Tab-separated table of C-alpha atoms and ligand atoms in Angstrom:
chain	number	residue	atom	x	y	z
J	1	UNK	CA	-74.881	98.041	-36.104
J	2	UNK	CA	-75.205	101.877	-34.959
J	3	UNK	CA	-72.398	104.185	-36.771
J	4	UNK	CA	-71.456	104.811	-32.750
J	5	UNK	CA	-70.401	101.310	-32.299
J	6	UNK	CA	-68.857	101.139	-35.807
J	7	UNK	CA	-66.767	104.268	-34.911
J	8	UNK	CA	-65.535	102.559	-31.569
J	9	UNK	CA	-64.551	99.410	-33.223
J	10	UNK	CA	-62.701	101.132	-35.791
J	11	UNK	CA	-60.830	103.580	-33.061
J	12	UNK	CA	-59.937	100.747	-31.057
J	13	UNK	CA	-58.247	99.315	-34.359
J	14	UNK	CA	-56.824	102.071	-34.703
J	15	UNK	CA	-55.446	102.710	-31.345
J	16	UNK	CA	-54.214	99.154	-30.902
J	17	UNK	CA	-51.850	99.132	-34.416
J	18	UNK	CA	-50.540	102.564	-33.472
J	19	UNK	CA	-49.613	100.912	-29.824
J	20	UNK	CA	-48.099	97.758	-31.095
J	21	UNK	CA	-45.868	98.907	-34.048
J	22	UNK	CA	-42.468	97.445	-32.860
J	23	UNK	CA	-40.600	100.317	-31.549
J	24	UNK	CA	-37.543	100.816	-33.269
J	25	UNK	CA	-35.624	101.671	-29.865
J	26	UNK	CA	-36.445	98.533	-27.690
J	27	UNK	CA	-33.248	96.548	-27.226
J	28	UNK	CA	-33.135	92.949	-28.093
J	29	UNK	CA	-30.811	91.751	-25.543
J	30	UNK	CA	-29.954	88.857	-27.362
J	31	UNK	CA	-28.580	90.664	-30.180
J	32	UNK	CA	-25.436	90.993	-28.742
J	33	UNK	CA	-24.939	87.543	-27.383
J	34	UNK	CA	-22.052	86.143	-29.487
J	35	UNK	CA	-23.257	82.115	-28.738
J	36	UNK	CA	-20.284	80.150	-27.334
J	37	UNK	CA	-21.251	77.164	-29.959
J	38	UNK	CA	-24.249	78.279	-31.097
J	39	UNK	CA	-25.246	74.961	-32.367
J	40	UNK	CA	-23.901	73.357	-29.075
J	41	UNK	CA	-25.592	72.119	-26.019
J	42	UNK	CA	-26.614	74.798	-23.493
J	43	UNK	CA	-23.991	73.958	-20.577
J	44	UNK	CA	-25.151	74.129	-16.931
J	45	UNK	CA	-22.554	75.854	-14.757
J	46	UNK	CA	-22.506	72.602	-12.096
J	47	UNK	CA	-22.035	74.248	-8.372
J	48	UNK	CA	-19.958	72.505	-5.942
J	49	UNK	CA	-22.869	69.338	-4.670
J	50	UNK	CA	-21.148	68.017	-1.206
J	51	UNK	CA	-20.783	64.517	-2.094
J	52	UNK	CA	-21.789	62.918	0.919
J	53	UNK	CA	-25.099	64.937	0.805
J	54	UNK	CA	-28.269	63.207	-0.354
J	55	UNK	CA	-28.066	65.645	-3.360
J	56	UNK	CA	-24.622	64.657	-4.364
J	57	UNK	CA	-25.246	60.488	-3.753
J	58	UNK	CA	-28.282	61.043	-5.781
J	59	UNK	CA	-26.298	63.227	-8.619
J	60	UNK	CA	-23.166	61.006	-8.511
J	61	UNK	CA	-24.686	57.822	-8.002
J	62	UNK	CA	-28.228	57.355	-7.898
J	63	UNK	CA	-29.696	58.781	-10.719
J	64	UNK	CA	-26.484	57.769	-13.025
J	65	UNK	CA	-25.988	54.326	-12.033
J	66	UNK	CA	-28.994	52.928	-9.894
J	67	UNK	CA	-32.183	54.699	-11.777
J	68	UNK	CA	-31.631	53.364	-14.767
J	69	UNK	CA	-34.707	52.379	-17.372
J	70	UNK	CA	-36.336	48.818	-15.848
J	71	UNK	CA	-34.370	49.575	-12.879
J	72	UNK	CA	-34.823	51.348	-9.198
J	73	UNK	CA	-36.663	54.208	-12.041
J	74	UNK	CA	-40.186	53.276	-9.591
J	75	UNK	CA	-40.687	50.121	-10.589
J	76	UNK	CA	-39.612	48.941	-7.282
J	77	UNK	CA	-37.865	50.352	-4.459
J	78	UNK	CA	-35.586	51.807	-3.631
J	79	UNK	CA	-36.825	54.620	-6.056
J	80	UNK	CA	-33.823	56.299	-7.287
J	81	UNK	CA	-35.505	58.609	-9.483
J	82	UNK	CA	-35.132	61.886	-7.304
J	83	UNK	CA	-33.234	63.300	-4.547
J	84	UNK	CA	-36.932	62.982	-1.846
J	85	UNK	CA	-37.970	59.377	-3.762
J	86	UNK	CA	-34.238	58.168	-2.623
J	87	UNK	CA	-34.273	59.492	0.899
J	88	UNK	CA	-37.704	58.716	1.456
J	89	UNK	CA	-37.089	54.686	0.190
J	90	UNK	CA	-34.369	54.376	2.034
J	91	UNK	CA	-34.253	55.812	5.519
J	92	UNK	CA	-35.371	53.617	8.329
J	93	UNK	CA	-37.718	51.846	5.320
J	94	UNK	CA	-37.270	47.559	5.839
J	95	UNK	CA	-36.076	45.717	3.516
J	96	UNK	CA	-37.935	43.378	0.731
J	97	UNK	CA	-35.476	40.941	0.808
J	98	UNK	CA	-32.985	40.355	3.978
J	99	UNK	CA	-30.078	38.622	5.155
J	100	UNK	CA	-31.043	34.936	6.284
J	101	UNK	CA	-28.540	34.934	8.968
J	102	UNK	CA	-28.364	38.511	9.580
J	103	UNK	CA	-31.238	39.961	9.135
J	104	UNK	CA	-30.962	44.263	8.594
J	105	UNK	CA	-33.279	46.669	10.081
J	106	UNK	CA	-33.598	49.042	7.189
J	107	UNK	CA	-32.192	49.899	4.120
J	108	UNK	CA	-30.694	53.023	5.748
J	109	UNK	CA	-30.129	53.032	9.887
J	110	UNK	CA	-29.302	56.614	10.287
J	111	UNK	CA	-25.619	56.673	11.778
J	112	UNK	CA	-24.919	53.001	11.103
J	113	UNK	CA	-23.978	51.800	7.511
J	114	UNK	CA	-22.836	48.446	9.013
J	115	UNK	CA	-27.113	47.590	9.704
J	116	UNK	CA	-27.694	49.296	6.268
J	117	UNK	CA	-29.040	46.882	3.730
J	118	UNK	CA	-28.072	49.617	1.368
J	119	UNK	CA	-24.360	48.927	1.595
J	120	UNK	CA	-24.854	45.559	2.290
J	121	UNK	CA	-26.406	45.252	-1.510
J	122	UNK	CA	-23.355	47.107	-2.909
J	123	UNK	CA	-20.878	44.881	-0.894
J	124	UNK	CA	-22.006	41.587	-1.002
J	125	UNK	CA	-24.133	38.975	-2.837
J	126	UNK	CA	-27.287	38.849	-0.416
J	127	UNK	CA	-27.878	34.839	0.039
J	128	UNK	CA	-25.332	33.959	-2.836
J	129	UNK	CA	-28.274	34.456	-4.634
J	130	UNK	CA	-29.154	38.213	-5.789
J	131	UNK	CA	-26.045	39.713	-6.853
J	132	UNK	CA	-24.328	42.700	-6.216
J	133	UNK	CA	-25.583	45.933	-6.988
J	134	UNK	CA	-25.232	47.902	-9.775
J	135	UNK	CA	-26.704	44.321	-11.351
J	136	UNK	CA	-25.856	46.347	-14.967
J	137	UNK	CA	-24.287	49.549	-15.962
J	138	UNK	CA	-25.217	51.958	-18.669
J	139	UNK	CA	-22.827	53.192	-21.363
J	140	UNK	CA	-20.736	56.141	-19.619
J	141	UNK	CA	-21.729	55.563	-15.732
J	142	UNK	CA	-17.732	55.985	-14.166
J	143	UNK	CA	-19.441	53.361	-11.203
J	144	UNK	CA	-16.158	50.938	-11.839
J	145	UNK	CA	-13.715	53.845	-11.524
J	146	UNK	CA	-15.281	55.231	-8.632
J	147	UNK	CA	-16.242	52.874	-6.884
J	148	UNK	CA	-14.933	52.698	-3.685
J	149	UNK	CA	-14.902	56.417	-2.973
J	150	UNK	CA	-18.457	56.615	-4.057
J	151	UNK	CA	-19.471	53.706	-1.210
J	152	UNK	CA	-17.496	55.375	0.773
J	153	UNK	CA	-19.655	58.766	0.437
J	154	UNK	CA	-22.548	56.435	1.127
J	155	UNK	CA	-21.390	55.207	4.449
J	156	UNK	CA	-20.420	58.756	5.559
J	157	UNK	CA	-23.557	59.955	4.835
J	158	UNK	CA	-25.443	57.441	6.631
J	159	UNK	CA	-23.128	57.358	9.902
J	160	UNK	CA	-23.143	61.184	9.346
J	161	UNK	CA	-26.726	60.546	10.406
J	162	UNK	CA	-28.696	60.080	6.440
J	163	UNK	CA	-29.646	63.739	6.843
J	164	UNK	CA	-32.227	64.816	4.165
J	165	UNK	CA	-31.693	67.641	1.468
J	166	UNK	CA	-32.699	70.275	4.096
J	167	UNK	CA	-29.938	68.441	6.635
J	168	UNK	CA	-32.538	67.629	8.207
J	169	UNK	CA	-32.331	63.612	10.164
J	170	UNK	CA	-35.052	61.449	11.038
J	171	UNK	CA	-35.252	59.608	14.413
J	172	UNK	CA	-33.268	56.786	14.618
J	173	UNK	CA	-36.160	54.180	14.871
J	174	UNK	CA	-35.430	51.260	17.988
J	175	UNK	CA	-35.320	48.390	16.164
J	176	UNK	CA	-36.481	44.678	17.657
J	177	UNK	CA	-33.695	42.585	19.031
J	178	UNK	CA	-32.265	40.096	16.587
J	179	UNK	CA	-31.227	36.428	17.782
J	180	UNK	CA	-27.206	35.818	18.132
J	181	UNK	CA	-26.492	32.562	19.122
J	182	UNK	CA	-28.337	29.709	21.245
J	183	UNK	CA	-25.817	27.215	23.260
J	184	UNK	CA	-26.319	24.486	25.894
J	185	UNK	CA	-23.807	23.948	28.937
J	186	UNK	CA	-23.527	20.926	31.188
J	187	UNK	CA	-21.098	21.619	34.701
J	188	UNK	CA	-19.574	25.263	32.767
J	189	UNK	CA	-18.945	22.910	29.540
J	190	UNK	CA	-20.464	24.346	26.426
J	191	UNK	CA	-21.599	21.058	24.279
J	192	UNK	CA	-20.759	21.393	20.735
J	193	UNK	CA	-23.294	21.805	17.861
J	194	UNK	CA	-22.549	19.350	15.013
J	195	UNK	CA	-22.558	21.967	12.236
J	196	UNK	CA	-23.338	25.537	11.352
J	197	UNK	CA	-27.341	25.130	11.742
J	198	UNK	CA	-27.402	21.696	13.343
J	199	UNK	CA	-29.499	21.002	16.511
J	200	UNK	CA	-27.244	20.598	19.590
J	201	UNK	CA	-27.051	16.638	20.450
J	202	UNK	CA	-27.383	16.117	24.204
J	203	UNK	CA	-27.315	12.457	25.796
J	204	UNK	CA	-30.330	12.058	28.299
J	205	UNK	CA	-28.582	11.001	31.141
J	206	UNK	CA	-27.594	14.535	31.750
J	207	UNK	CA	-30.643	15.292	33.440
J	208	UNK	CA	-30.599	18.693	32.983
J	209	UNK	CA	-28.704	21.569	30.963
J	210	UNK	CA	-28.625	25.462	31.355
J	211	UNK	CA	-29.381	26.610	27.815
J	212	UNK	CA	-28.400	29.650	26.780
J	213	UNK	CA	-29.421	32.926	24.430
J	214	UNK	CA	-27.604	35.683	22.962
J	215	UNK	CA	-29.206	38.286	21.135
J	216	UNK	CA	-28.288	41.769	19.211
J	217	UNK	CA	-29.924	45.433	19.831
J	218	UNK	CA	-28.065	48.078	19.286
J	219	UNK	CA	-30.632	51.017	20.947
J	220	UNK	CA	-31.010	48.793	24.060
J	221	UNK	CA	-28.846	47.619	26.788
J	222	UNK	CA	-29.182	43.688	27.594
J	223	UNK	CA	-29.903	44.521	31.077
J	224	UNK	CA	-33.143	46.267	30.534
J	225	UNK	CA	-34.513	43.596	28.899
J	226	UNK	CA	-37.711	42.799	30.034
J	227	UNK	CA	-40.367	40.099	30.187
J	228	UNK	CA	-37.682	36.813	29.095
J	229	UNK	CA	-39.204	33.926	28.398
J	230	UNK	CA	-38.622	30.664	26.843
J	231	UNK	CA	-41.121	27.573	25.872
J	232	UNK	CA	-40.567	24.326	24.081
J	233	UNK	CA	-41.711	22.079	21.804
J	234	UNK	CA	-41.354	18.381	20.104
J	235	UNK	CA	-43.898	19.147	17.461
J	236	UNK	CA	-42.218	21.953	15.192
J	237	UNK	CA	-44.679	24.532	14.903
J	238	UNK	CA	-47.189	23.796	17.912
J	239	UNK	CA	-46.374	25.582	21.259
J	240	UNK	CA	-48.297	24.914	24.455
J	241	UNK	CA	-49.244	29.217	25.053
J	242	UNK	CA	-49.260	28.517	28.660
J	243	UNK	CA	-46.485	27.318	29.189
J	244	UNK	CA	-43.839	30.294	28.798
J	245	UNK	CA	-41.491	30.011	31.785
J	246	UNK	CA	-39.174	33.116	32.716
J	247	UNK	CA	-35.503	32.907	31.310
J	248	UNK	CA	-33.403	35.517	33.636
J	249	UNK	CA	-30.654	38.193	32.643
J	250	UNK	CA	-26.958	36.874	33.663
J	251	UNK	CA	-24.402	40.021	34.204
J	252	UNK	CA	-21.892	37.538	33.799
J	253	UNK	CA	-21.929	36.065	29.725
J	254	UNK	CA	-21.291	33.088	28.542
J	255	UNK	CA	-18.810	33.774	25.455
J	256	UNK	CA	-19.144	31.238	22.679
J	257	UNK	CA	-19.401	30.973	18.222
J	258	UNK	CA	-22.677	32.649	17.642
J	259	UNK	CA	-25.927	31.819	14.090
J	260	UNK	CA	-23.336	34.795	12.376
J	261	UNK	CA	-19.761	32.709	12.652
J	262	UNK	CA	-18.764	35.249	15.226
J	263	UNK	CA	-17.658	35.009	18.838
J	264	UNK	CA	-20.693	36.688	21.088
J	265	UNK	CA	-21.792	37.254	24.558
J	266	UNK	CA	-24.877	35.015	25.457
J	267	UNK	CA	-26.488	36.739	28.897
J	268	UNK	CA	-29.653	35.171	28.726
J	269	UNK	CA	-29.875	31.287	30.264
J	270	UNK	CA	-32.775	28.951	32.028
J	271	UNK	CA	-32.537	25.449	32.540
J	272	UNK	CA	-34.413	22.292	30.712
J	273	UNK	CA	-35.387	19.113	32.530
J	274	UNK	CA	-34.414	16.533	30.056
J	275	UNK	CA	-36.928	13.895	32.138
J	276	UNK	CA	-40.175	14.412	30.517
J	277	UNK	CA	-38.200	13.599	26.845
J	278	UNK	CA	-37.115	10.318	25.192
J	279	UNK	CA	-33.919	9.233	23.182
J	280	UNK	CA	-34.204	10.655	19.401
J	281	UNK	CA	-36.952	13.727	20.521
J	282	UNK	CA	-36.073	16.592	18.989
J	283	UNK	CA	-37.181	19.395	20.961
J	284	UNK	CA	-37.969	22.832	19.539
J	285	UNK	CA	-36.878	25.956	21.505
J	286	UNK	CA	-38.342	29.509	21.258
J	287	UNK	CA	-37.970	32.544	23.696
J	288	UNK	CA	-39.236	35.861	23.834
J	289	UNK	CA	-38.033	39.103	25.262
J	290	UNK	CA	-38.999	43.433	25.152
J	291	UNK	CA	-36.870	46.370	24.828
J	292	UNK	CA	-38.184	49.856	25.396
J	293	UNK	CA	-40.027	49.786	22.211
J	294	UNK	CA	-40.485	45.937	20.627
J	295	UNK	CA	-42.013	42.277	22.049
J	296	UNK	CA	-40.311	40.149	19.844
J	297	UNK	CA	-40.478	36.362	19.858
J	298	UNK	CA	-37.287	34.613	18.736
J	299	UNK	CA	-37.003	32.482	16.992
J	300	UNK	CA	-40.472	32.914	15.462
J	301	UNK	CA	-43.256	31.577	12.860
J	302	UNK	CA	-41.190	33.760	10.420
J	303	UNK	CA	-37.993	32.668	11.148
J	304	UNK	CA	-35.538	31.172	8.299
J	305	UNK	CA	-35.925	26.984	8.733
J	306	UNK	CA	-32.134	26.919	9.362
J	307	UNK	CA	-32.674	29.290	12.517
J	308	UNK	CA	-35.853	26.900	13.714
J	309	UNK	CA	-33.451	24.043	13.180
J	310	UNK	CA	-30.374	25.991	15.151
J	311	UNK	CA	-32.688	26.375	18.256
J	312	UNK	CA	-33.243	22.529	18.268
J	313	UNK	CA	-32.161	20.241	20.783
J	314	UNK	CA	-31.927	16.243	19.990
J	315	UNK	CA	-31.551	14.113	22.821
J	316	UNK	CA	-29.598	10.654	22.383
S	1	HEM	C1	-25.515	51.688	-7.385
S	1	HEM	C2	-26.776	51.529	-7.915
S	1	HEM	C3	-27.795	50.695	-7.206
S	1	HEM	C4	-28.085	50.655	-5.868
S	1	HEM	C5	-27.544	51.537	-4.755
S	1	HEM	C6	-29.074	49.594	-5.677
S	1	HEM	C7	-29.609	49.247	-4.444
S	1	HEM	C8	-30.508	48.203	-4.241
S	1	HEM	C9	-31.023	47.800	-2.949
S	1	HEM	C10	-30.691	48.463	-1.608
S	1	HEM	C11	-31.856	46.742	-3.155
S	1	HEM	C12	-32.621	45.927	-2.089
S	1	HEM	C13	-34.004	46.400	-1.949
S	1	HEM	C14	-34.756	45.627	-0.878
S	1	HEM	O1	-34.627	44.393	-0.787
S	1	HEM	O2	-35.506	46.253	-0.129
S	1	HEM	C15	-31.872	46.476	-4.581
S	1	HEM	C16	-32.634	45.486	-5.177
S	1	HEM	C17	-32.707	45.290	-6.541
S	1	HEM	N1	-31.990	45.994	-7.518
S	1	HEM	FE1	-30.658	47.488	-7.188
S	1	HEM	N2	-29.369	49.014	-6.892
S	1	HEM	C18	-28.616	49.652	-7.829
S	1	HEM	C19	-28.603	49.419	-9.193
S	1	HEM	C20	-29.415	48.496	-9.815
S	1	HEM	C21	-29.488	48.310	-11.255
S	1	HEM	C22	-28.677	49.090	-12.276
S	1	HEM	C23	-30.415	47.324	-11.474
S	1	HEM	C24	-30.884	46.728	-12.771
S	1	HEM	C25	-30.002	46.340	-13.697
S	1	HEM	C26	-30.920	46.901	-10.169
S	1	HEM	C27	-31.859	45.917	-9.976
S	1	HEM	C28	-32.329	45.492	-8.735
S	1	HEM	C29	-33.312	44.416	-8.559
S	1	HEM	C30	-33.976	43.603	-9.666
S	1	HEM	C31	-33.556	44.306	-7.182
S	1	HEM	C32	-34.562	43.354	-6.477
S	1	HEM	C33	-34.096	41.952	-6.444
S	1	HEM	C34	-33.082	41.733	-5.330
S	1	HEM	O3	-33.330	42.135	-4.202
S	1	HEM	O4	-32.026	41.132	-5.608
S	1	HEM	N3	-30.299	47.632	-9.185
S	1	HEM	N4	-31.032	47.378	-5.213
């Protein structure tokens, strides 16, 4: 192996045990640490969160209470797991499931809790058939003590405008009108509707009756609807595509019980030739009508049955 390279192998030995010998003067700086509980748990000095920030809901709530194991932990959304999975599930994202009277937008409508499927899901039972959420809570969570402050942090934040962790807000999306009531009038008398979802029974001898719609948008104004039409049907599913007729805007409302239980303005109205049907048809109603953004048909192919059947007319 050449006594040259033997000699540089053994200087470099040399060199490198001289250069590493622990110096007797560096300082260890732990040393002098006198540990707190040295066997303890390393504490984490927790700075102020705001609590109506995404970081705070996500500290106090999400993470705690709503990620647990089998639950929103990304096995379905919303995904609780971090501060961006949360905001990014829930702002201006649809629903799965929805309201089958009234139907929500989004999980999160920036600046509008009250359209927010999110509080809606911590308020109520959806359908009287999924519960109210937390569905469980783990050992520790303080979700029953704080409870109604910590919803209340929710709705601030959203109305607040569901900024992200940067305060940054996304757009406030213009959702699709939403069907509020249907009614029929004969001579400025509203006829009444047998029950909640029931068709409206009209005797044929009236002729004719000025039906009319009420719907719910809260980025547009009524008035610049465009495009209102209406068609209708005997057979349930099966309109005739050529024969949408144009419903017109009416300043002036009619007021009357609305699909939700609640007293609404219907400014929408055309009128129906009874002639053409029989005693005992039942005839099926749809209309459409466009905001700035959205053509929506309602009710539609997707519609819950019970708001099909509460856009029915029977004659007698
Ligand atoms: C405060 C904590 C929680 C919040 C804010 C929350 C929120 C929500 C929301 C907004 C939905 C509707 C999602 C959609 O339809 O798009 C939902 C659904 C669901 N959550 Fe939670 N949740 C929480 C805790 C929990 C926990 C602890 C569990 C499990 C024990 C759970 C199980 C479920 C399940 C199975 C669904 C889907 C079925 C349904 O819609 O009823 N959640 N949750």
């Amino acid at each position: 192996m050449g006594k040259m390279r033997l000699f540089i192998v053994f200087a470099a030995i040399a060199v490198f045990s001289i250069s590493c010998k622990e110096d007797a003067t560096i300082d260890n700086p732990y040393d002098d640490q006198v540990p707190e509980n040295a066997d303890g748990e390393v504490t984490i000095d927790d700075k102020e969160i705001n609590p109506i920030s995404i970081q705070g809901l996500h500290k106090n709530i999400f993470k705690p209470t709503c990620a647990n194991s089998g639950c929103h932990d990304g096995l379905f959304e919303p995904d609780f797991r971090t501060v961006e999975s949360s905001f990014n599930s829930l702002v201006n994202q649809e629903p799965i499931k929805n309201d089958e009277v009234d139907l929500l937008p989004a999980r999160v409508v920036p600046g509008d809790h009250a359209r927010s499927m999110l509080i809606r899901r911590l308020e109520e039972d959806l359908n009287n058939n999924s519960g109210i959420m937390p569905l469980a809570l783990e050992p520790g969570s303080d979700w029953e003590q704080k409870k109604a402050e910590y919803i209340q942090n929710i709705k601030d934040w959203i109305d607040a405008g569901a900024l992200d962790s940067d305060s940054n807000s996304r757009e406030v999306l213009d959702y699709p009108p939403q069907l509020e009531g249907m009614i029929v009038v004969k001579n400025g008398n509203i006829i009444n509707r047998g029950g909640r979802y029931n068709p409206i029974n009209v005797p044929k001898s009236h002729g004719s009756v000025d039906v009319w719609f009420a719907y719910k948008d809260a980025e547009s104004a009524f008035s610049e609807f465009t495009n209102m039409r209406w068609n209708n049907s005997i057979h349930f599913m099966d309109y005739d595509s050529l024969a949408w007729r144009t419903m017109t805007y009416e300043a002036t409302p009619m007021s009357a019980v609305g699909i939700n239980q609640e007293q609404v303005d219907h400014h929408f109205k055309f009128t129906l030739n009874l002639s053409t049907y029989e005693a005992g048809d039942v005839i099926w109603l749809r209309t459409r009508v466009e905001d700035a953004e959205n053509q929506i048909e309602l009710p539609n192919d997707n519609s819950q049955y019970n708001t099909l059947k509460y856009c029915t007319i029977r004659l007698y």
